[in-house]
XYZ file of C-alpha atoms in Angstrom:
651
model
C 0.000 0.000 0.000
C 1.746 3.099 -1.208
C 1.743 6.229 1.255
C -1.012 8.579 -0.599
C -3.492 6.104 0.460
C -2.244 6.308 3.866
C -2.273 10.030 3.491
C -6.017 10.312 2.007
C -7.206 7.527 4.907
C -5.812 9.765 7.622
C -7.477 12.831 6.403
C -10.513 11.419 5.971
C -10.632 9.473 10.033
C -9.556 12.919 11.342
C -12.100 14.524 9.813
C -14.334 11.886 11.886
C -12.966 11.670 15.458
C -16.024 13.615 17.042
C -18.348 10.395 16.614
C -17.394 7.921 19.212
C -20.379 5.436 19.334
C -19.125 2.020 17.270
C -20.659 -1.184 15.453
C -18.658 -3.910 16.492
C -17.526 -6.562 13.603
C -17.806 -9.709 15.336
C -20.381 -11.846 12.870
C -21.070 -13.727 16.299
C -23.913 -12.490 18.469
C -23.741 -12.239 22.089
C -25.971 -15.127 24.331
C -29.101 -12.284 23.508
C -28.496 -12.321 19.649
C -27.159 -8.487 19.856
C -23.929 -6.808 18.979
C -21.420 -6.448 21.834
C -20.436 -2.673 21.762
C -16.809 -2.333 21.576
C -15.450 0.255 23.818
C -14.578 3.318 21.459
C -11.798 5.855 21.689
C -12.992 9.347 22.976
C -12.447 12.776 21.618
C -10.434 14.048 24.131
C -7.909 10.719 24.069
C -7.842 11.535 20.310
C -6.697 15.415 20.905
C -3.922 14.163 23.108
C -2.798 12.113 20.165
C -3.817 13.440 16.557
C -4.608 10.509 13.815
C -2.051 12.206 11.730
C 0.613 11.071 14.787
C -1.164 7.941 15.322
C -0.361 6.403 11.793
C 2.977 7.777 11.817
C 3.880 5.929 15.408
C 5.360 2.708 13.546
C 8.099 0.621 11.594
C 9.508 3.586 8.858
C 11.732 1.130 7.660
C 12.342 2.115 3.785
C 11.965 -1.416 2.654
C 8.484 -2.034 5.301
C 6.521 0.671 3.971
C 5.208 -0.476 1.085
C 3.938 -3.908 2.369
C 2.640 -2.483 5.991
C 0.462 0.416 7.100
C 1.741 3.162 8.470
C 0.161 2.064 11.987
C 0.110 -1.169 13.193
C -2.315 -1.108 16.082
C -1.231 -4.264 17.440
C 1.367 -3.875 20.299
C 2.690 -7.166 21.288
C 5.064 -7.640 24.584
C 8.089 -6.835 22.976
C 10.477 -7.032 26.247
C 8.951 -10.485 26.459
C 9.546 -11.425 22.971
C 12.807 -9.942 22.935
C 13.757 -11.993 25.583
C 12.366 -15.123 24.440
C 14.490 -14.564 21.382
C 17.801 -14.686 24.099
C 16.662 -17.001 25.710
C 15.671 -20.285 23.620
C 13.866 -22.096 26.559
C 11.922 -19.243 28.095
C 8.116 -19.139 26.842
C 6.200 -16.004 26.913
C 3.764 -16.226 29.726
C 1.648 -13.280 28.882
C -2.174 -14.059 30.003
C -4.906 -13.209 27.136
C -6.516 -11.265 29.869
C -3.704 -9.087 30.454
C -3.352 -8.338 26.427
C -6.559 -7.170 25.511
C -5.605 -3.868 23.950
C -3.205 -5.940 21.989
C -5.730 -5.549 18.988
C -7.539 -2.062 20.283
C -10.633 -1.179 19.776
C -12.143 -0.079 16.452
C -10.673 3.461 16.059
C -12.577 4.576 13.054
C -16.187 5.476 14.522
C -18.889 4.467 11.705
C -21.583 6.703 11.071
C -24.437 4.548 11.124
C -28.280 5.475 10.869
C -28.888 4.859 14.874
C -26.217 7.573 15.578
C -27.524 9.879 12.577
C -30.886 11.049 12.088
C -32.497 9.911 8.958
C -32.642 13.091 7.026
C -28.192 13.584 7.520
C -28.098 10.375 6.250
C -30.341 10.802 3.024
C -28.065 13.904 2.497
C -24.940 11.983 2.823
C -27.172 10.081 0.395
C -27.592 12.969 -1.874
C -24.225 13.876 -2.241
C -22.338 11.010 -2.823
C -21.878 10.809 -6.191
C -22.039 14.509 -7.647
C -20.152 16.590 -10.362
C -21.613 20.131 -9.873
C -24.619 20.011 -9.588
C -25.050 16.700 -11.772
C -25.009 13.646 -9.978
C -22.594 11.018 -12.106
C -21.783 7.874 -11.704
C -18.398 6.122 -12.298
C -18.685 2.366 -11.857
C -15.781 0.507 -10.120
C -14.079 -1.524 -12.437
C -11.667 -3.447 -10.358
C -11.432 -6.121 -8.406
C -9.262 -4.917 -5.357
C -8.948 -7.967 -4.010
C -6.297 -8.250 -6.931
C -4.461 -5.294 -5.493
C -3.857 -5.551 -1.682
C 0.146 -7.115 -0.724
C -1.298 -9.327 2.392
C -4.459 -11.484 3.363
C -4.485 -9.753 6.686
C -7.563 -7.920 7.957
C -9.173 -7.602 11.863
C -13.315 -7.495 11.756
C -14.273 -3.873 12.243
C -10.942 -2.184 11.957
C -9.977 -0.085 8.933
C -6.540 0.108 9.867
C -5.175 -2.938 11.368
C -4.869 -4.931 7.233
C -5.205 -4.702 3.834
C -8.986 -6.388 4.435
C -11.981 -4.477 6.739
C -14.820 -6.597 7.478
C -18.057 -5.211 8.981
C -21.752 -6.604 9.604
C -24.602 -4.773 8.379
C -28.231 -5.042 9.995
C -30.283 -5.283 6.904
C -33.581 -4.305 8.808
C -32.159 -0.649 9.851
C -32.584 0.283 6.016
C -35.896 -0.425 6.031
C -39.377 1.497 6.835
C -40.870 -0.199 9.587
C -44.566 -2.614 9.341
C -46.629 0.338 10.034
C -45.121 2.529 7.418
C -44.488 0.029 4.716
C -46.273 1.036 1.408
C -46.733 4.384 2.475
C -45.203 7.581 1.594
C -42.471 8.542 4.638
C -40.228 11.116 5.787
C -37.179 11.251 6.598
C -36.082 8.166 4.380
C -34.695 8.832 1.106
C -37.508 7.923 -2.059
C -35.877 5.229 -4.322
C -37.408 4.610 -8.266
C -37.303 0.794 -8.963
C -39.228 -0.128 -11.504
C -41.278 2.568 -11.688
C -42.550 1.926 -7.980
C -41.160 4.352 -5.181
C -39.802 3.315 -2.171
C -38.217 4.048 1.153
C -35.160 3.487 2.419
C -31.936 5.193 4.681
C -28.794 3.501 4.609
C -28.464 0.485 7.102
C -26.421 -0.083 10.646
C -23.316 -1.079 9.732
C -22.186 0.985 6.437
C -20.510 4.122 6.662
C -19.641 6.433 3.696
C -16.318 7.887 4.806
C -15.121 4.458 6.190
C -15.663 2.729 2.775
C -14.550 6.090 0.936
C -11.725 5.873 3.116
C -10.588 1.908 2.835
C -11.214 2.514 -1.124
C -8.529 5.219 -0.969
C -6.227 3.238 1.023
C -6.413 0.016 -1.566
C -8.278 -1.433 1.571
C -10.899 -4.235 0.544
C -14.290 -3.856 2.042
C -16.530 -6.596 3.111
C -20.190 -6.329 4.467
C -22.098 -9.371 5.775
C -25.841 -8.266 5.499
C -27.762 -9.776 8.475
C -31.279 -9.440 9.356
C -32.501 -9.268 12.828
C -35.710 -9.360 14.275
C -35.818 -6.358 15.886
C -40.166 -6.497 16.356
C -40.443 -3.917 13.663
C -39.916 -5.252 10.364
C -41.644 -9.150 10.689
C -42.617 -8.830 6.968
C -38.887 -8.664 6.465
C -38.203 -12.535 7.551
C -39.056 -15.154 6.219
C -42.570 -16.981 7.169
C -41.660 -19.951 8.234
C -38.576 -18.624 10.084
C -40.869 -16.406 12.701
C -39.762 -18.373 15.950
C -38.811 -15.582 18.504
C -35.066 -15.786 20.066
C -32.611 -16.141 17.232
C -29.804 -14.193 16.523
C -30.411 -13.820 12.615
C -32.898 -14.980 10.440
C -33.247 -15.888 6.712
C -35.039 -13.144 4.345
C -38.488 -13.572 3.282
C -38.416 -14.352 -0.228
C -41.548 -15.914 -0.443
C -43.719 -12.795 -0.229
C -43.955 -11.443 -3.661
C -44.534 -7.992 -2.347
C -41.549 -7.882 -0.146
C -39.351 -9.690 -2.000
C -39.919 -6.670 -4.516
C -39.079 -4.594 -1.608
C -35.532 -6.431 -0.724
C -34.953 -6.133 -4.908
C -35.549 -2.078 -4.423
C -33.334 -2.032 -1.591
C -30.069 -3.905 -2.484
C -30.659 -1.729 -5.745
C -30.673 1.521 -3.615
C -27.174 0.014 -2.337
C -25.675 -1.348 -4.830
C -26.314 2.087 -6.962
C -24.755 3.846 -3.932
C -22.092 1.470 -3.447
C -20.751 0.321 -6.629
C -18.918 3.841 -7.098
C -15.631 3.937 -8.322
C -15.028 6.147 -5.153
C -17.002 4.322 -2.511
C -17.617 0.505 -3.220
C -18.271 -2.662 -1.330
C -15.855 -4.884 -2.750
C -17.614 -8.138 -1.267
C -21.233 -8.653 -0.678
C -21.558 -11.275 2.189
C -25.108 -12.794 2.203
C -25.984 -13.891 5.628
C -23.911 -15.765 8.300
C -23.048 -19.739 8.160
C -26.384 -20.089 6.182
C -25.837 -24.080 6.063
C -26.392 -24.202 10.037
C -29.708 -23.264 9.845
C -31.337 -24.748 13.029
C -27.962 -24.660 14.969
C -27.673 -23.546 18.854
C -27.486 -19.753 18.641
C -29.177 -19.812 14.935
C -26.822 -17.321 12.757
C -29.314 -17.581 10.367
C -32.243 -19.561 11.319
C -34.248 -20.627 8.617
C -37.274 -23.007 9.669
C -39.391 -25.112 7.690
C -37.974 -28.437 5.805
C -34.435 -28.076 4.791
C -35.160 -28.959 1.786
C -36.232 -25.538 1.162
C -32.916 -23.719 2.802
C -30.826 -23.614 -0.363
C -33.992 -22.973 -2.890
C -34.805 -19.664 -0.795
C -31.326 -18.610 0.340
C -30.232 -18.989 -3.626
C -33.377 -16.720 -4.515
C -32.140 -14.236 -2.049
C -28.470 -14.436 -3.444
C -29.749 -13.945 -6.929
C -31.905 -10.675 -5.486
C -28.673 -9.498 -4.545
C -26.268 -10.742 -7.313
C -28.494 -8.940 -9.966
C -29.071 -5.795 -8.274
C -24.871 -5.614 -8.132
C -23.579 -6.608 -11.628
C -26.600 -3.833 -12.490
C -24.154 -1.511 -11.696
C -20.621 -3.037 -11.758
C -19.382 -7.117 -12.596
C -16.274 -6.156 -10.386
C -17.172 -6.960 -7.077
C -18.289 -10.136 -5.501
C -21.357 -11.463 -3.855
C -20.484 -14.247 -1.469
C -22.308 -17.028 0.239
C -21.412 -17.671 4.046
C -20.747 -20.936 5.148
C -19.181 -22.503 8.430
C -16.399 -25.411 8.690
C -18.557 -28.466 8.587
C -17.522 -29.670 5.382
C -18.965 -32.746 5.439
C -21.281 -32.377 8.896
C -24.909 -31.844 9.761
C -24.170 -30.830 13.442
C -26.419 -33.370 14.357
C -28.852 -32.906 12.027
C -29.045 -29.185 12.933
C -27.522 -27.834 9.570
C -26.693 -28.962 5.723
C -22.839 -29.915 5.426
C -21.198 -26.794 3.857
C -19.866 -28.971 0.532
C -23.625 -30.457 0.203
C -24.956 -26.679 0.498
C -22.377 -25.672 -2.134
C -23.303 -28.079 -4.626
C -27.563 -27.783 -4.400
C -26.505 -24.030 -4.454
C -24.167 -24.051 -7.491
C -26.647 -26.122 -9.135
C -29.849 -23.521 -8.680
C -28.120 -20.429 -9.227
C -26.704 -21.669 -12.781
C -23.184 -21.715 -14.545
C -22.821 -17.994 -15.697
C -22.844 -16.699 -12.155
C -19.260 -15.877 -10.904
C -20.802 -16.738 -7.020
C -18.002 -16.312 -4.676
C -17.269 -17.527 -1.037
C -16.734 -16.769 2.299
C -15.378 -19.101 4.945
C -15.342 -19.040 8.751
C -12.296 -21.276 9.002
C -12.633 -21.809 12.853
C -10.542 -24.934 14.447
C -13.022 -27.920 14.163
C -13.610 -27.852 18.052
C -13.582 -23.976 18.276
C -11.422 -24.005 21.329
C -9.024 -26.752 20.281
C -6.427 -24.567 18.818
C -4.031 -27.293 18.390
C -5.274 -28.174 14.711
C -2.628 -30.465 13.893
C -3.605 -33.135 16.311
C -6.355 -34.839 16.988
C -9.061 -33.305 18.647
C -9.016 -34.481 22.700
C -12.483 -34.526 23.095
C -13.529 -36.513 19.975
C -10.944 -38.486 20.189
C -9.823 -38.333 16.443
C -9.105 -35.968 13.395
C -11.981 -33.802 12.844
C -10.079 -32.587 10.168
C -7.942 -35.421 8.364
C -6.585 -34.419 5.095
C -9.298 -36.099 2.503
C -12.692 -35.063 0.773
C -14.337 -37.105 3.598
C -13.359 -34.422 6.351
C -15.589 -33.651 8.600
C -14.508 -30.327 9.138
C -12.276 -27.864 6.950
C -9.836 -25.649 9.229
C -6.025 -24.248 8.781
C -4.956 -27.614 8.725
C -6.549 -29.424 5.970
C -7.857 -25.846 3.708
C -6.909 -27.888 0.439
C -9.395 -29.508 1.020
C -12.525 -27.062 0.296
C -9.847 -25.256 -2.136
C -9.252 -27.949 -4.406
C -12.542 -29.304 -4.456
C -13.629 -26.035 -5.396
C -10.833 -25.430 -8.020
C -11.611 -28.840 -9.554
C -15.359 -28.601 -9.483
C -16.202 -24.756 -10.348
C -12.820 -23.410 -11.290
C -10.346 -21.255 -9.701
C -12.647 -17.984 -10.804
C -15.242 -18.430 -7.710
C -12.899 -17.282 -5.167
C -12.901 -17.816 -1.566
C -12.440 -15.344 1.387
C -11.735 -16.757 4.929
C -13.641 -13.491 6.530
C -14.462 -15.044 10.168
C -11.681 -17.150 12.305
C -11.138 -16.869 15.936
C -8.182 -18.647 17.884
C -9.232 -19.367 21.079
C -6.587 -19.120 24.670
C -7.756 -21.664 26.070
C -4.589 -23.885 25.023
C -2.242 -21.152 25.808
C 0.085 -18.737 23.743
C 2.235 -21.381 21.996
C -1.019 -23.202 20.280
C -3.062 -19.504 19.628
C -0.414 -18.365 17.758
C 0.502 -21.753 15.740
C -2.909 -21.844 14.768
C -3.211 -18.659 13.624
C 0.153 -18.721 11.280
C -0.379 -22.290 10.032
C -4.206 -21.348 8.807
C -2.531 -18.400 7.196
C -0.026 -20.060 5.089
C -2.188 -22.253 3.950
C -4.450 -19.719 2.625
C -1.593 -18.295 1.247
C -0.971 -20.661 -0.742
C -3.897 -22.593 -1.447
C -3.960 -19.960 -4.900
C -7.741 -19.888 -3.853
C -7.979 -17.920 -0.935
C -8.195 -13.711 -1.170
C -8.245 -12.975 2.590
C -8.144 -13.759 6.379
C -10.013 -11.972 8.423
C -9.875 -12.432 12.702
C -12.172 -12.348 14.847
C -10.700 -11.130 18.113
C -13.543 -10.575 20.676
C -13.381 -12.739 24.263
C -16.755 -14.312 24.243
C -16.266 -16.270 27.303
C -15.313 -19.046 28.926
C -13.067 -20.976 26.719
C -13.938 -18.858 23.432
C -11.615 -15.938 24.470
C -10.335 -15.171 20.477
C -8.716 -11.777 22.248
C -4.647 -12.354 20.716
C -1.836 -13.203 23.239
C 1.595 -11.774 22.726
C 2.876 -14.023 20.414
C -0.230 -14.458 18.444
C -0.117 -10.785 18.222
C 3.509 -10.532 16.992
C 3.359 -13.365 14.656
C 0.145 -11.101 12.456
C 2.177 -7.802 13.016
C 5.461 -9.791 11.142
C 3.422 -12.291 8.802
C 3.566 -10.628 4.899
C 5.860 -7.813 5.757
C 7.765 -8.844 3.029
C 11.157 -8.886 4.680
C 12.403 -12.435 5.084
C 13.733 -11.970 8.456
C 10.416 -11.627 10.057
C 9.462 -14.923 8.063
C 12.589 -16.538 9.760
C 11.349 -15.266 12.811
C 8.033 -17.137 12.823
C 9.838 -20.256 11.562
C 11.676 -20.551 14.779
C 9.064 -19.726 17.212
C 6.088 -21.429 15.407
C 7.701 -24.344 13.463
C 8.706 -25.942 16.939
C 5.059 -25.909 18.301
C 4.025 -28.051 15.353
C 6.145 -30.678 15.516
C 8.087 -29.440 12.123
C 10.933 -28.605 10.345
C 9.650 -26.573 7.489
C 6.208 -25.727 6.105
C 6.864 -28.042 3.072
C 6.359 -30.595 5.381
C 2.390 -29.282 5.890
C 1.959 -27.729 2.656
C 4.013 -28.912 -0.980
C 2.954 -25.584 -2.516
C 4.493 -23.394 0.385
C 7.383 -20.785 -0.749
C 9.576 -18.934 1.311
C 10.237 -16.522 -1.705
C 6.749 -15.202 -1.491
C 6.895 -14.078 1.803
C 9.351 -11.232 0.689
C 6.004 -9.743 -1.943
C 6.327 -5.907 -2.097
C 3.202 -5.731 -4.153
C 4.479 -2.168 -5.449
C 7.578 -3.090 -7.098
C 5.784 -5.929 -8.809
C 3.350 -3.610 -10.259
C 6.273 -1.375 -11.709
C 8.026 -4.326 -13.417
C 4.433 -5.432 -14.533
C 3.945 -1.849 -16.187
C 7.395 -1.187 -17.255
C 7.441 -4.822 -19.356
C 3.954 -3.748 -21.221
C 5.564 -0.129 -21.983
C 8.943 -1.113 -23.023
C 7.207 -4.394 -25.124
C 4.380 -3.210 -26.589
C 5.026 0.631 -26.012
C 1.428 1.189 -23.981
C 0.388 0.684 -20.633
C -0.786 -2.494 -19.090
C -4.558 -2.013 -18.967
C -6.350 -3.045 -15.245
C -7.344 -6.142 -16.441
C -3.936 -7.765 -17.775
C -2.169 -5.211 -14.396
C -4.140 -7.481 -12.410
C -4.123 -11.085 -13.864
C -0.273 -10.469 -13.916
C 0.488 -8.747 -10.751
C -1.870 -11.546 -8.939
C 0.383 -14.527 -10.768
C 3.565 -13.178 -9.783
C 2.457 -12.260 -6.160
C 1.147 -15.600 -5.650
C 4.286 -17.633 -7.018
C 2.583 -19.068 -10.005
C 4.481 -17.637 -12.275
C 7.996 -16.546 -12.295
C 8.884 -13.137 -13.441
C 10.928 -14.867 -16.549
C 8.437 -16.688 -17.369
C 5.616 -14.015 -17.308
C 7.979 -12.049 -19.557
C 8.395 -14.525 -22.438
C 5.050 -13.888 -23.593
C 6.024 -10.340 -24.323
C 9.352 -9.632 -25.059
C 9.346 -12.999 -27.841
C 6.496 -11.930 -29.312
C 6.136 -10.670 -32.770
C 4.340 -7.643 -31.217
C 7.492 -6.271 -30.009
C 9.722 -7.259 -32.784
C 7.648 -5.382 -35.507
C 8.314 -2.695 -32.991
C 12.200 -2.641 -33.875
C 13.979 -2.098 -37.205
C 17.076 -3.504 -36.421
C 18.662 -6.157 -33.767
C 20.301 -4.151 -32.289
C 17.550 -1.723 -30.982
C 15.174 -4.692 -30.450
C 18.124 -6.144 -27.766
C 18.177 -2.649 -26.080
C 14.296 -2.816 -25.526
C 14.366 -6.841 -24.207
C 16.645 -5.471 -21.697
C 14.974 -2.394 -20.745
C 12.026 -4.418 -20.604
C 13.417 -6.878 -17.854
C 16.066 -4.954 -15.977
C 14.311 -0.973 -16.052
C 17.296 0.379 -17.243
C 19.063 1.286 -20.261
C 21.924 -1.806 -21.003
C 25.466 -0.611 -21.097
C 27.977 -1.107 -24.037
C 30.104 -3.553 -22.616
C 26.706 -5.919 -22.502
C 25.094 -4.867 -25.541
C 28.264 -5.814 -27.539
C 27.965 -9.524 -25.710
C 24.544 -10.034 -26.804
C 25.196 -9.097 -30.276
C 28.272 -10.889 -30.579
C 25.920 -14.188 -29.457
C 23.592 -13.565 -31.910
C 26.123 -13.327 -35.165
C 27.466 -16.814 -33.868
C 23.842 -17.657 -34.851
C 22.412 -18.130 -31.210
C 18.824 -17.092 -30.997
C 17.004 -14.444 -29.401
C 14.968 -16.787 -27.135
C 18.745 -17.856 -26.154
C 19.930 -14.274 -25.539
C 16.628 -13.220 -23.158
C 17.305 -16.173 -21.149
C 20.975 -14.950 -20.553
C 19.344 -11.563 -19.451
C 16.979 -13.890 -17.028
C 19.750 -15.299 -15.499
C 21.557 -11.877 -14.659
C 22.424 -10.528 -11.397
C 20.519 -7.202 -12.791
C 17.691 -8.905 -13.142
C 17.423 -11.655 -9.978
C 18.402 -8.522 -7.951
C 15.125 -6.614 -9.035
C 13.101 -9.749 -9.065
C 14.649 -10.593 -5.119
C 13.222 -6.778 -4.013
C 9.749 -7.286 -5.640
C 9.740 -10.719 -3.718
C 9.027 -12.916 -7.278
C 10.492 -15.791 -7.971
C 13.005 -14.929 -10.961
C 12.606 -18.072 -12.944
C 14.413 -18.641 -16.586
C 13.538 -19.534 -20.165
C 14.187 -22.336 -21.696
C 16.455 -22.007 -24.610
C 18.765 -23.882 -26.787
C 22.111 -21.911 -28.454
């Protein structure tokens, strides 16, 4: 992330440090089905420290800044850890309880409609997308998932990641039973289909927090959830009406109001498909295969044979009223770790849900998912054994798994790869690690589920959820938890050597090739900026234009991700007849190959090399792999953090 973002985010929080109330992230519900208010920051604490002086307290190393924010708000024991680090056989005692503000508390206060009346919110409405006096609308037309150098992201903080997560409560948006139908005040009128209706913008979304995360390269999430809140019963879904839950499925059964959830996600998707201010994933309801579970994160009712027929009409409510207005973004199902369990009979397996789904909502959808990779047994943080209380793998590595978690993540990736294609993309945007098993297992559990998201070449994101809920579900980080997220993808290889030695022991291992064939230690060194200069310098000096987004992002993504090397992503260009129609002579055509891989003009001594080769009758293919295997060009390819590769040429 390059500093202007940082720059444009910190205007834009400073601007909003005199709202203090909060929505927490957390997608789970307390024991009553409600939020748990996080304890925000207050005015005055914020005087006595300016944002400006927040985001500028942290690592300025030159070769850290472009992989991690200006503030890291995760301060870890660091006498502790330095010691440990001495002292080989010393562990880090730190209690969870005495490192809560080790992730703090959501900085960023979101404006949301119960803090704001609803007429400031139908003018932040009104002036969202203007030019003048003209409203106009510029769609987004990239995917910034593409974009961001890391996976990392904390639910309901904008600056902790490259990923912000948020829940929204769908209700909120809507006018209440009494007023439904009718002409109303204070809610802004909305023309769909030639029928008016009423809505504000729902708890949970917040213009400047979205405008700001889109400045910043930042990836924003929303889960939409819908509570019954004794208002808005037309709102859920008939059969679904059992008092108590925490979220319930949408009504799509009622033609009327089914017309009504079509008018709103329209209303939001218009608003939030800007160019400027855009949800970049679209996160429809909350474990949606576990139904009937315990707390009910989305309680359905009725047979459950009629779960995935009405959760895929309300996807495709939602799906069409976004690709309206940009096919950019993605719209995501939500489903839990029980690949291949019922919970009893309480829920549909999550691979079974996938499949009826996939099936309904038809091939030319690009559906998208998102995970809550939780340990099998939530608290059992220790994912590479068995669990203790079943007394066996919950999470063995085959298709028959009962339950998908860091450990065994190839298994819902492949199966998804092989079966749909490597196009429906998967986001891990809920996992907690629990305390309960100490420091030593927390943090091991939290680095071995994120290397294997890493590179799994499926997953986009991972996402924590760090709220104590109790009892043996306290997901608040301990130190070493907390120091292995602020190190993981910094993109300097001695923080990856770092983990190595403190995690690798706790797992029984020697190196992660051991857990994970596709694991590479180059990629842990990706400074996403410097592969998006070599990226744009090899389209200008090959085909002499830019890159456009599209082939920017398919290339920057393959060479971020390790599957392909910087050589070999070259080839294509610099050998193609494209660029040598470009040239009139050899000689000039050699200059640009060079230019094209190193970013620099070639000196005399080497140009008179390479065209010495090429009189002898060697070929150009032969030459460009010569420049591959320079120290130029493995230097620049070591920086970026790709994996320099050759071509494969005969004399």
């Amino acid at each position: 992330m390059n500093n202007k973002g940082f720059k444009v985010l910190a205007a834009m929080l400073s601007a909003m440090l005199t709202v203090t109330a909060v929505l927490p992230a957390e997608a789970r519900a307390d024991q009553n089905g409600q939020f748990v208010v996080y304890e925000s920051i207050s005015g005055n604490n914020m005087e006595q420290q300016p944002m400006e002086e927040i985001m500028d307290d942290s690592d300025t190393e030159k070769d850290r800044e472009d992989t991690e924010p200006a503030f890291c708000p995760i301060q870890a024991d660091t006498d502790s850890l330095e010691q440990a680090d001495q002292e080989e056989t010393s562990d880090i005692q730190t209690q969870a309880s005495d490192t809560s503000d080790l992730f703090p508390k959501l900085i960023l206060p979101d404006q949301a409609p119960s803090d704001i009346s609803n007429e400031q919110a139908t003018s932040q409405t009104d002036t969202v997308l203007t030019q003048g006096s003209e409203k106009v609308f510029v769609p987004v037309t990239t995917d910034a998932f593409k974009r961001t150098a890391t996976l990392k992201g904390i639910q309901g903080n904008p600056v902790a990641g490259d990923h912000y997560f948020m829940n929204c409560l769908m209700q909120t948006g809507f006018v209440p039973d009494a007023q439904a139908g009718k002409v109303v005040g204070g809610y802004k009128i909305h023309y769909y289909k030639g029928t008016p209706y009423y809505f504000t913008i729902p708890t949970g979304i917040a213009y400047e927090t979205i405008r700001a995360c889109n400045a910043a390269g930042k990836t924003v999430s929303i889960e939409f959830l819908l509570q019954d809140d004794g208002f808005h019963t037309r709102l859920i879904d008939p059969e679904s009406r059992v008092p108590g839950k925490a979220y319930y499925a949408p009504n799509m059964v009622t033609d009327s109001v089914k017309k009504e959830y079509e008018a709103f996600f329209d209303f939001l998707a218009k608003e939030f498909s800007a160019q400027d201010c855009h949800i970049d994933n679209w996160i429809l309801g909350n474990e949606v295969n576990m139904g009937n579970s315990a707390i009910c994160y989305h309680y359905n009712g009725g047979s459950k044979n009629s779960w995935v027929p009405k959760y895929t009409d309300f996807y495709k409510v939602v799906y069409d009223a976004v690709r309206t207005y940009t096919s950019s973004t993605r719209v995501s199902i939500c489903l839990d770790h029980s690949w291949n369990d019922a919970d009893e009979g309480r829920g549909i397996p999550a691979r079974t849900f996938l499949n009826d789904f996939a099936k309904r909502v038809g091939k030319g959808v690009d559906w998208t998912i998102s995970v809550h990779c939780y340990p099998a047994v939530l608290f059992e943080t220790k994912i590479w054994e068995p669990s203790a209380i079943a007394g066996q793998k919950l999470n063995p590595n085959n298709a028959n798994a009962a339950f998908v978690d860091g450990a065994n993540l190839h298994v819902m990736t492949k199966y998804v790869k092989k079966h749909y294609g490597s196009r429906h993309r998967i986001m891990l945007t809920e996992q907690g690690f629990s305390a309960y098993y100490g420091e030593k297992a927390q943090a091991a559990a939290f680095v071995y589920t994120y290397y294997a998201a890493k590179f799994s070449g499926m997953v986009d994101c991972v996402i924590l959820h760090t709220t104590n809920e109790g009892d043996k579900l306290n997901f608040q980080p301990m130190a070493l938890y907390a120091e292995c997220y602020r190190r993981i993808d910094s993109g300097k290889a001695a923080d990856a050597k770092w983990i190595d030695k403190k995690i690798l022991p706790i797992i029984g291992k020697k190196s992660w090739t051991e857990l994970m064939p596709n694991f590479k230690a180059s990629a842990l060194a990706v400074n996403i900026n410097r592969i998006t200069a070599y990226v744009r310098n090899l389209y200008l000096c090959s085909l002499g234009r830019e890159a456009t987004e599209t082939e920017l992002d398919n290339m920057v993504t393959s060479l971020k991700s390790g599957r392909k090397t910087a050589a070999s992503a070259a080839k294509g260009l610099v050998l193609s007849s494209r660029m040598k129609s470009r040239f009139a002579s050899r000689k000039d055509y050699v200059k640009a190959v060079y230019k094209a891989l190193n970013n620099k003009e070639i000196s005399s001594k080497e140009l008179s090399r390479y065209m010495k080769q090429l009189k002898k009758g060697h070929t150009m293919k032969y030459v460009t792999k010569q420049m591959t295997e320079g120290k130029k060009f493995k230097t620049i390819c070591k920086k970026a953090g790709m994996e320099a590769g050759t071509i494969q040429a005969k004399k």
